[in-house]
mmCIF file of C-alpha atoms in Angstrom:
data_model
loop_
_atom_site.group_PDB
_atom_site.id
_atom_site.type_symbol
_atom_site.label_atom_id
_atom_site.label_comp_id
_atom_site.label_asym_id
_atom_site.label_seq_id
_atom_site.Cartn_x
_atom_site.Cartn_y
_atom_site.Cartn_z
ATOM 1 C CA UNK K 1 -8.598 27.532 52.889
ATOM 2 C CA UNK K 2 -4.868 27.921 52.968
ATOM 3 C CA UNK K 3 -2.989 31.232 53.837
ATOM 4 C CA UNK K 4 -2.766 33.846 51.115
ATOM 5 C CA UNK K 5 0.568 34.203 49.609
ATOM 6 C CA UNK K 6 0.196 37.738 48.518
ATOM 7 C CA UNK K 7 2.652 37.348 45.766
ATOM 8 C CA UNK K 8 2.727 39.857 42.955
ATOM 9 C CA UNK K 9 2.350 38.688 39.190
ATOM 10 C CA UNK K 10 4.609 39.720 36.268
ATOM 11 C CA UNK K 11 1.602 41.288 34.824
ATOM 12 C CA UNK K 12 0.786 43.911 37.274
ATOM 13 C CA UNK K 13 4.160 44.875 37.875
ATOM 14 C CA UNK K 14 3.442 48.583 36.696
ATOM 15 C CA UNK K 15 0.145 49.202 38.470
ATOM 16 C CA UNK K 16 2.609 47.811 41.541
ATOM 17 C CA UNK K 17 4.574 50.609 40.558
ATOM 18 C CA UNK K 18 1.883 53.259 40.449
ATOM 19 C CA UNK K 19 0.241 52.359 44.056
ATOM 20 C CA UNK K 20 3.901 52.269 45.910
ATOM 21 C CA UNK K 21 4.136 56.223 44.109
ATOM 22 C CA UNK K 22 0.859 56.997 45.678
ATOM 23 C CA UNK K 23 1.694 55.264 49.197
ATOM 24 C CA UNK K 24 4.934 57.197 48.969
ATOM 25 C CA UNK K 25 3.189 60.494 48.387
ATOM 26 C CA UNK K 26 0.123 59.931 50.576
ATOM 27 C CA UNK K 27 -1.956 60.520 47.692
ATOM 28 C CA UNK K 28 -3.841 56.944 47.341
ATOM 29 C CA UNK K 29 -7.556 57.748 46.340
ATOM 30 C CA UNK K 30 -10.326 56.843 48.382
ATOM 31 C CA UNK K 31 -12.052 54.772 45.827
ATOM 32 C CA UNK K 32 -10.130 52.013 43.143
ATOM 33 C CA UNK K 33 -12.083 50.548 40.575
ATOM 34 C CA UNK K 34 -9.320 47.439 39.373
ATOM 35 C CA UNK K 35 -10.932 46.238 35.998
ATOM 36 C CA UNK K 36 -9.902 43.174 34.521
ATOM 37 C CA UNK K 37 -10.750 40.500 32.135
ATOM 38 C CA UNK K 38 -10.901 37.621 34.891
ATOM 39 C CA UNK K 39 -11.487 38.094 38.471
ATOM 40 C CA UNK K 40 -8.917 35.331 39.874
ATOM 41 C CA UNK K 41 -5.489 37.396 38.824
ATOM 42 C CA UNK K 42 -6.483 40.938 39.913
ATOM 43 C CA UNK K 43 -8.151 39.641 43.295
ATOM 44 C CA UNK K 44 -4.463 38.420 44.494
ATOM 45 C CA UNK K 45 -3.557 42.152 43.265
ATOM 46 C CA UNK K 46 -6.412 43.273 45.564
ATOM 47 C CA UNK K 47 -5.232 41.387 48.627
ATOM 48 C CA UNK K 48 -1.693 42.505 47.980
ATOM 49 C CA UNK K 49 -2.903 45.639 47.965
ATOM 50 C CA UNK K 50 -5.157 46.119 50.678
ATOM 51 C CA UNK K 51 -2.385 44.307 52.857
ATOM 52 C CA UNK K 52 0.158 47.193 51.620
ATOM 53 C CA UNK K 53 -2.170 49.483 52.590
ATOM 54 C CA UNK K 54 -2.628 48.215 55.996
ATOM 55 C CA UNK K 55 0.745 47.246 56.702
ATOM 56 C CA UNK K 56 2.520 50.081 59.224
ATOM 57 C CA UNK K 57 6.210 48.684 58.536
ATOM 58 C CA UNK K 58 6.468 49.319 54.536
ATOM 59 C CA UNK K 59 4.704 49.990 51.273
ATOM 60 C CA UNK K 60 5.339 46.661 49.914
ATOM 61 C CA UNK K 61 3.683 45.041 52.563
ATOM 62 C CA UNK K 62 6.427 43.328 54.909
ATOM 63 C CA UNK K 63 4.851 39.979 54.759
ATOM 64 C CA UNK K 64 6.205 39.959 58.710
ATOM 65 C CA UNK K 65 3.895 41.770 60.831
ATOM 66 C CA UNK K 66 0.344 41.417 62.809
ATOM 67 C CA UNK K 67 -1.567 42.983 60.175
ATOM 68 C CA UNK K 68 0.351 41.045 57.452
ATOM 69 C CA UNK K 69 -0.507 37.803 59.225
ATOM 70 C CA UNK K 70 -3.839 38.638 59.780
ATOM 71 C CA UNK K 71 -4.566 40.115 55.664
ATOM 72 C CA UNK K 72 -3.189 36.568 55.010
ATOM 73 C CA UNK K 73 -5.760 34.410 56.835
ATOM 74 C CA UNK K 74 -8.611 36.805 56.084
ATOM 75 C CA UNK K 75 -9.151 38.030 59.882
ATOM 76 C CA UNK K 76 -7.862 41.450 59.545
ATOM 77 C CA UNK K 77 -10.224 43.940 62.070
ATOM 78 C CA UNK K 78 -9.682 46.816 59.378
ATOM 79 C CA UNK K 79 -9.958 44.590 56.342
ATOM 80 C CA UNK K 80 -13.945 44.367 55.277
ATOM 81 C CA UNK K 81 -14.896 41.786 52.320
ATOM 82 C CA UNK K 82 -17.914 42.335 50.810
ATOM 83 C CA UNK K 83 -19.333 39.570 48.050
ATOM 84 C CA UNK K 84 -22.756 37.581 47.002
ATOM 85 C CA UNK K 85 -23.937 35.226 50.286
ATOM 86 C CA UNK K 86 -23.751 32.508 47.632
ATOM 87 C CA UNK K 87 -22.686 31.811 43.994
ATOM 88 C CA UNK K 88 -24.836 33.813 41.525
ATOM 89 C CA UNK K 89 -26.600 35.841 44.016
ATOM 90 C CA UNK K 90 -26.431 40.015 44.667
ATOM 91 C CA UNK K 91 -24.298 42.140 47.020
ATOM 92 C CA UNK K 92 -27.198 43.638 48.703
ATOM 93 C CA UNK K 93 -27.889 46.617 50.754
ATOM 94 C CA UNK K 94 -28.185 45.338 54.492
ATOM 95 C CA UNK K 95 -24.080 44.405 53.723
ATOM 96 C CA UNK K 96 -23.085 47.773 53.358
ATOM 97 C CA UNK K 97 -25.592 48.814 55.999
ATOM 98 C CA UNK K 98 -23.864 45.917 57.932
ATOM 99 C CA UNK K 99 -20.294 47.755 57.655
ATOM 100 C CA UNK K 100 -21.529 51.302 58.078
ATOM 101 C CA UNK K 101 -21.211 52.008 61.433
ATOM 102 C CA UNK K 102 -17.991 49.878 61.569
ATOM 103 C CA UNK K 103 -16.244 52.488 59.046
ATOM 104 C CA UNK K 104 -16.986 55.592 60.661
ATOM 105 C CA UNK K 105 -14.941 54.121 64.169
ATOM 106 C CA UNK K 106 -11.655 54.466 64.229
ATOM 107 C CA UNK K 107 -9.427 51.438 62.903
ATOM 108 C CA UNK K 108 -7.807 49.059 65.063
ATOM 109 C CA UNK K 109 -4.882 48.089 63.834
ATOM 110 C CA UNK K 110 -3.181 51.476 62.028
ATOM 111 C CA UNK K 111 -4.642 54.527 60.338
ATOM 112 C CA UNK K 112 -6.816 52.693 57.503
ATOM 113 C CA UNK K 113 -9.910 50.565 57.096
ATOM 114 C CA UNK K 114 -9.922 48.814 53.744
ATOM 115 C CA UNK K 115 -13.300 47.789 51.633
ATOM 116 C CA UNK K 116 -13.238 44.892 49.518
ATOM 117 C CA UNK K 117 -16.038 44.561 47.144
ATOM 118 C CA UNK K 118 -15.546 42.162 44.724
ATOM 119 C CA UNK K 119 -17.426 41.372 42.303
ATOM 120 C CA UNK K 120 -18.979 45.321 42.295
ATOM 121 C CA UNK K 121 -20.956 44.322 39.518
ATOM 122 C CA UNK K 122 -22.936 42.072 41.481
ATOM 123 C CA UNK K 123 -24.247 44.874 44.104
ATOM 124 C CA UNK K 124 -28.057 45.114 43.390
ATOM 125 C CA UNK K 125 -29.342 48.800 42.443
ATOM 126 C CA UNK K 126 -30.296 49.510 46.615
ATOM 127 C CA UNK K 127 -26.555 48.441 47.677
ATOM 128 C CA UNK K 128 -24.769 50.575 44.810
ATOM 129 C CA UNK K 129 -27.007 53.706 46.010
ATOM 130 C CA UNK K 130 -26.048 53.046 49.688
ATOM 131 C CA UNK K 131 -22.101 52.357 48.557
ATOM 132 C CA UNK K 132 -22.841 55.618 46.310
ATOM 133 C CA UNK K 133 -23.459 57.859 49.663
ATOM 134 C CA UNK K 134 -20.407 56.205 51.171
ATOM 135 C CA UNK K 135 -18.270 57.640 47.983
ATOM 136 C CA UNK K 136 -19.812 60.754 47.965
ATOM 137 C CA UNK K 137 -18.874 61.587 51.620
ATOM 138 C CA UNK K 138 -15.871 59.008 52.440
ATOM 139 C CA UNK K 139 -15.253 58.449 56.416
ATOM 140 C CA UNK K 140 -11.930 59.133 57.108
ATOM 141 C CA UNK K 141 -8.702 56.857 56.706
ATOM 142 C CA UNK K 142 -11.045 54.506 54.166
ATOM 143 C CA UNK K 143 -9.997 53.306 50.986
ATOM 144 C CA UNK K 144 -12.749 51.544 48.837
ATOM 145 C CA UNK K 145 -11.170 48.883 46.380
ATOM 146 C CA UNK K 146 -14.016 47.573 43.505
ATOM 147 C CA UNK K 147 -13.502 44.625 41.251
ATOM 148 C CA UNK K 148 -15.158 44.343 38.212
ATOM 149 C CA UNK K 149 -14.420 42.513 35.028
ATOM 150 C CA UNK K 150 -16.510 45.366 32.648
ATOM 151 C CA UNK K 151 -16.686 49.167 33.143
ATOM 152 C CA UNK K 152 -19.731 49.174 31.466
ATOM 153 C CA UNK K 153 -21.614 46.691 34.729
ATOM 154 C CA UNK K 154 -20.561 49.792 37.168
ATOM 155 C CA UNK K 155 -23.085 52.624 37.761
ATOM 156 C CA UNK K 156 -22.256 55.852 36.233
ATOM 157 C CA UNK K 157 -22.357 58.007 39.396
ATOM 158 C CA UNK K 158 -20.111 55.263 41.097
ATOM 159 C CA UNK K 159 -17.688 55.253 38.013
ATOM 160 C CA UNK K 160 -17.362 58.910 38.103
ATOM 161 C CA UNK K 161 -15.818 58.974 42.266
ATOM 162 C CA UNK K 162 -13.556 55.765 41.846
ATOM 163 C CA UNK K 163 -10.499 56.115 39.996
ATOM 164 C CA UNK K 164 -9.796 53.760 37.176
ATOM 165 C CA UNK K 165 -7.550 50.714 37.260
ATOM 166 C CA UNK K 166 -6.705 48.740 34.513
ATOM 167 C CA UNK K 167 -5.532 45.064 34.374
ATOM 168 C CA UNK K 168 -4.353 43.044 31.133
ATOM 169 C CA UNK K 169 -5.179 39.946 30.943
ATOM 170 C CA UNK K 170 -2.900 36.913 32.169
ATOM 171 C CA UNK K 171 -0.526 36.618 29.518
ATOM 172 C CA UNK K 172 -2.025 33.465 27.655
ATOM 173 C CA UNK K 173 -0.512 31.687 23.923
ATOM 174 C CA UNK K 174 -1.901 33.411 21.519
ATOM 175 C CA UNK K 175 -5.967 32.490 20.688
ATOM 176 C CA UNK K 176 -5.420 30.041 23.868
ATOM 177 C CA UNK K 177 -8.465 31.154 25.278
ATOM 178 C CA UNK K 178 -9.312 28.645 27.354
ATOM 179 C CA UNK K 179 -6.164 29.020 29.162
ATOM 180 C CA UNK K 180 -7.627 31.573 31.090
ATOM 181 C CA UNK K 181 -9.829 28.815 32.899
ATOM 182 C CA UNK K 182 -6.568 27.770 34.532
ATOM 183 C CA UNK K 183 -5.831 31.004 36.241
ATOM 184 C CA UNK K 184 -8.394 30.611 38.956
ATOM 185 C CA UNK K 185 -7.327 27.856 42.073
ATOM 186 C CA UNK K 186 -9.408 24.711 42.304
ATOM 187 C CA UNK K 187 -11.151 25.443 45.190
ATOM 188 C CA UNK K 188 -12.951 28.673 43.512
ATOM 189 C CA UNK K 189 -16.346 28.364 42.221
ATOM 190 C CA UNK K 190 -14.527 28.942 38.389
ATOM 191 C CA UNK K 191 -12.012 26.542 39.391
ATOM 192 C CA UNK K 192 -14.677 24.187 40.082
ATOM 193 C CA UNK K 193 -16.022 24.343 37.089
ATOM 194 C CA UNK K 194 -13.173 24.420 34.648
ATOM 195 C CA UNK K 195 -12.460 21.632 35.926
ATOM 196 C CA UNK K 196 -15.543 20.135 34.743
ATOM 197 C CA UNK K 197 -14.449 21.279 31.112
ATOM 198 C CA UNK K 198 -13.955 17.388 29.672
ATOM 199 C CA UNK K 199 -17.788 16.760 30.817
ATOM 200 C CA UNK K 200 -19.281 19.786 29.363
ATOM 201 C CA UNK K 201 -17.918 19.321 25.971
ATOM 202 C CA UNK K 202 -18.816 15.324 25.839
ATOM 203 C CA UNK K 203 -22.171 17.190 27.118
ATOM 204 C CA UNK K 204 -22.207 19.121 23.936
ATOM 205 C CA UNK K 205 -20.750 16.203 22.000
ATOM 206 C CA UNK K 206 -23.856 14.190 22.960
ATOM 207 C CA UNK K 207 -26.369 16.867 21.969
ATOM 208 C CA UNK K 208 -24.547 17.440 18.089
ATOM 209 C CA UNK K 209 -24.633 13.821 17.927
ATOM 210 C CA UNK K 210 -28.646 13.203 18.986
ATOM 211 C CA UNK K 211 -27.437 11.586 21.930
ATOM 212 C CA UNK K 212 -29.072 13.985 24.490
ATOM 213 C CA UNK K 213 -32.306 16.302 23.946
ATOM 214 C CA UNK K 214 -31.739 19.982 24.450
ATOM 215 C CA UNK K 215 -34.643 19.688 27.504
ATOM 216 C CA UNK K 216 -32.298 16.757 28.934
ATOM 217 C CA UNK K 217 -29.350 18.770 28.540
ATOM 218 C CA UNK K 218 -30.356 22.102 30.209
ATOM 219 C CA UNK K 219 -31.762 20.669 32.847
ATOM 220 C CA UNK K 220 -28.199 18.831 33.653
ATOM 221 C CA UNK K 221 -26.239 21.825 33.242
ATOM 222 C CA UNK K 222 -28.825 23.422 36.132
ATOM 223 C CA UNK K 223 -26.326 21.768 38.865
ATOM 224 C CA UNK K 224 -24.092 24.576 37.599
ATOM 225 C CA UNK K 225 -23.990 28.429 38.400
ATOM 226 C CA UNK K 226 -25.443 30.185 35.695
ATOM 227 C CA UNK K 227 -22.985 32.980 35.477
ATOM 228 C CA UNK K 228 -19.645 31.291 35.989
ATOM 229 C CA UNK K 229 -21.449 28.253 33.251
ATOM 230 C CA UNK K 230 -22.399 30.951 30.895
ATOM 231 C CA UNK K 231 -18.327 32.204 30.980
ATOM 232 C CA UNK K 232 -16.685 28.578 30.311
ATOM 233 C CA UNK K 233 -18.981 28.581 27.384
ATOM 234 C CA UNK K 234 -18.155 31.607 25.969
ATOM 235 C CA UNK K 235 -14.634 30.170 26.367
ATOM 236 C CA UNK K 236 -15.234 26.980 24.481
ATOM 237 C CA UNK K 237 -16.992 29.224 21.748
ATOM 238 C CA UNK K 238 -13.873 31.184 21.327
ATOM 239 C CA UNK K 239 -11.448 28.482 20.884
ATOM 240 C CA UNK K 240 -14.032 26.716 18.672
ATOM 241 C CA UNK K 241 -13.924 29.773 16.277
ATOM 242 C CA UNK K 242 -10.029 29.785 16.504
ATOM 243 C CA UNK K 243 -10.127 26.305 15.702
ATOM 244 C CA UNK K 244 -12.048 27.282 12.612
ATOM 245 C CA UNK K 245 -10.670 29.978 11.648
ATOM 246 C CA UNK K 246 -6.823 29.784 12.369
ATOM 247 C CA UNK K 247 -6.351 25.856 12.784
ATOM 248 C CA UNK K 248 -4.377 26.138 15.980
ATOM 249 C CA UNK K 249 -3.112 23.118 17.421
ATOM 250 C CA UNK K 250 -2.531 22.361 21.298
ATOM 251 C CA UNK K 251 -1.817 19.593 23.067
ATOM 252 C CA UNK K 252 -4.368 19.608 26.076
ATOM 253 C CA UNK K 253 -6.126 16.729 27.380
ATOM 254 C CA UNK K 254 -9.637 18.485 25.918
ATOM 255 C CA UNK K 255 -8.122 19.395 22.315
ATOM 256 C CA UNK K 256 -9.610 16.474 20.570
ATOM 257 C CA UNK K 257 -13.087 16.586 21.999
ATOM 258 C CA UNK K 258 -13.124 20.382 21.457
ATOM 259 C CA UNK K 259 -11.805 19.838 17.697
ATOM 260 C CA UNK K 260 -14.782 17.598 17.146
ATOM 261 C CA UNK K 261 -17.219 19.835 18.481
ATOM 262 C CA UNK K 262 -15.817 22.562 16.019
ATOM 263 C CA UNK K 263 -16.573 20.769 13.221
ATOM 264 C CA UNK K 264 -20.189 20.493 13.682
ATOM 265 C CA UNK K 265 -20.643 24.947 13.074
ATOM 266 C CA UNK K 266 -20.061 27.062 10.973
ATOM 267 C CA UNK K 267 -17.787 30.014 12.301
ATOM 268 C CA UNK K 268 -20.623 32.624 12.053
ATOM 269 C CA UNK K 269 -22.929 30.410 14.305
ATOM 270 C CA UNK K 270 -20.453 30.619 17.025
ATOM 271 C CA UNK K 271 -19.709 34.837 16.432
ATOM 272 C CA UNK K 272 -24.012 34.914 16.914
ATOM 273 C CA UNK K 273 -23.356 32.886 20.374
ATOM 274 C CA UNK K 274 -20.754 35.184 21.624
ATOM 275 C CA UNK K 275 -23.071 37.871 21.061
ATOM 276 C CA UNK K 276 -25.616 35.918 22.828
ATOM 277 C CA UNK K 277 -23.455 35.395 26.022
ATOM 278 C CA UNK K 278 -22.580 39.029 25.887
ATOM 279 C CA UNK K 279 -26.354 39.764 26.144
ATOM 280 C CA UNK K 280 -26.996 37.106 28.794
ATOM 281 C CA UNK K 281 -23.820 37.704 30.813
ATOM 282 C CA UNK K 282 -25.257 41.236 30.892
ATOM 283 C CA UNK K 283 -28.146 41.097 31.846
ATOM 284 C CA UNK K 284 -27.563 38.739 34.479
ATOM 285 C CA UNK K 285 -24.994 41.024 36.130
ATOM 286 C CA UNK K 286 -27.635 43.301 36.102
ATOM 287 C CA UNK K 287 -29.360 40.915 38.321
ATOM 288 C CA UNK K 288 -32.507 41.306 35.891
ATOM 289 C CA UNK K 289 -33.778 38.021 36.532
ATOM 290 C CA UNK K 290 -34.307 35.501 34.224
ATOM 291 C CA UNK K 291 -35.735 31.887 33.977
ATOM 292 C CA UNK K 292 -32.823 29.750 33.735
ATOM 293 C CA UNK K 293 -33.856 26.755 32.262
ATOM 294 C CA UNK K 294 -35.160 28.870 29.243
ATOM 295 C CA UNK K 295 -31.433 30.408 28.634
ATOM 296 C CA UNK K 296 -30.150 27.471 28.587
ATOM 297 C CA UNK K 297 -32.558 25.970 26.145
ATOM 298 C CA UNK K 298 -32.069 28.796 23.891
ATOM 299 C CA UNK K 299 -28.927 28.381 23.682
ATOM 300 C CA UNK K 300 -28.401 25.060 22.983
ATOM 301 C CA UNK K 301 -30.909 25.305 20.638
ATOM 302 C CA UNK K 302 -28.937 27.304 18.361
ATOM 303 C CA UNK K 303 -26.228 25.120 18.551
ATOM 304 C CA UNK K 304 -28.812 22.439 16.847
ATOM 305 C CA UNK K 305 -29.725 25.008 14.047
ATOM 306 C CA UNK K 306 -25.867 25.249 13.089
#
């Protein structure tokens, strides 16, 4: 994986602003909870600020130093990561377990250990109690930093001792909504995927047009990750509505494909399946299991009722 750049975007300018007034004052919080639409954009925001954080020379950071360096190639002593084992799966409880001890030393590098938890909706119910003690009584010189996409995936009792950051989206043409596919690197599980887009909607092509059974079909799309699959459909179901609704026109290599797969519903079909995806997306980040060849039937069924 290549270096991080820890470039700042023209979106986050302002919340730049408002964590170099903090720094300044000494007044940074001991828990962030950055919320934004996609996780790709506001994790770069996370690095740059964890590095800033870390970095003894300047609030920016410097770019120059050790602890710089080592924020860029992800080997930072006082810089702790903590994400699902594998795509899909929890944040569970021995990982903060794992780090507690750690936290309560004193750092190596400067005055600050940083914890990266990203995506915090993804900690099962054991890990956010365990993070929740953490919170509650802080070791000293450690800033938390949460990612999340929804406030509403984030435990009450953990909202309540994190202080709330919000992100906009990337800025995107207007009802582009699959645009926002291209804001995560290609070697990201999202990336991945969007990259699959041209397959997915001949997939869904096939099905309109008899071509494929629904059976057939969900058992294909098993290869993918349920969560990050679920997302690139609610995508295509938003541009599909804008297509209906609005008749925009853009000249992607996808447009036509997507245009014919518009024509095939009714608008109000495809309002019921964002609704749907809200509900699964949900409950998924929830980690309420569920039988995944049945959501994905389910769903493509209604795409046959139209």
């Amino acid at each position: 994986m290549p270096p991080k750049t820890l470039e700042l975007l023209p979106a986050h300018t302002e919340q730049w602003a408002q964590l170099q007034k903090n720094l300044a004052r000494q007044c940074l919080h001991h828990a962030l909870l950055l919320v934004a639409p996609q996780h790709g954009a506001v994790s770069d925001f996370a690095d740059r600020m964890a590095a800033a954080i870390l970095c003894p020379n300047a609030k920016q950071p410097c770019g120059e130093c050790k602890s710089c360096h080592l924020v860029t190639l992800d080997e930072h002593p006082d810089l702790c990561y903590l994400q699902p084992d594998k795509a899909g799966g929890a944040i569970k409880i021995e990982q903060i377990r794992d780090i507690q001890a750690l936290l309560y030393t004193s750092p190596q590098l400067g005055n600050h250990r940083v914890v990266l938890i990203h995506p915090a909706e993804k900690m099962n119910v054991a890990a956010a109690n365990a993070l929740l003690k953490l919170l509650e009584e802080p070791p000293d010189g450690v800033i938390f930093i949460l990612l999340a996409e929804q406030v509403s995936t984030i435990l009450p009792t953990i909202l309540s001792r994190c202080q709330l950051w919000r992100f906009p989206s990337t800025e995107i043409l207007h009802s582009d909504y699959l645009s926002l596919g291209e804001g995560y690197t290609t070697d990201s599980e999202r990336g991945k995927l969007f990259s699959q887009l041209p397959v997915i909607l001949q997939d869904l092509l096939a099905l309109m047009g008899n071509k494929i059974s629904v059976c057939s079909l969900a058992a294909k799309w098993l290869s993918y990750e349920i969560n990050d699959l679920l997302w690139l459909v609610y995508l295509i179901n938003a541009q599909m509505i804008n297509y209906r609704l609005n008749n925009f026109q853009y000249e992607k290599s996808w447009t036509l494909a997507l245009h014919q797969l518009a024509s095939h519903f009714h608008p109000l079909v495809l309002f019921r399946q964002l609704d749907e995806l809200n509900r699964l997306s949900k409950k998924l980040n929830q980690n309420i299991s569920m039988n995944q060849t049945l959501i994905l039937e389910n769903l493509l069924f209604e795409y046959k009722k139209k």
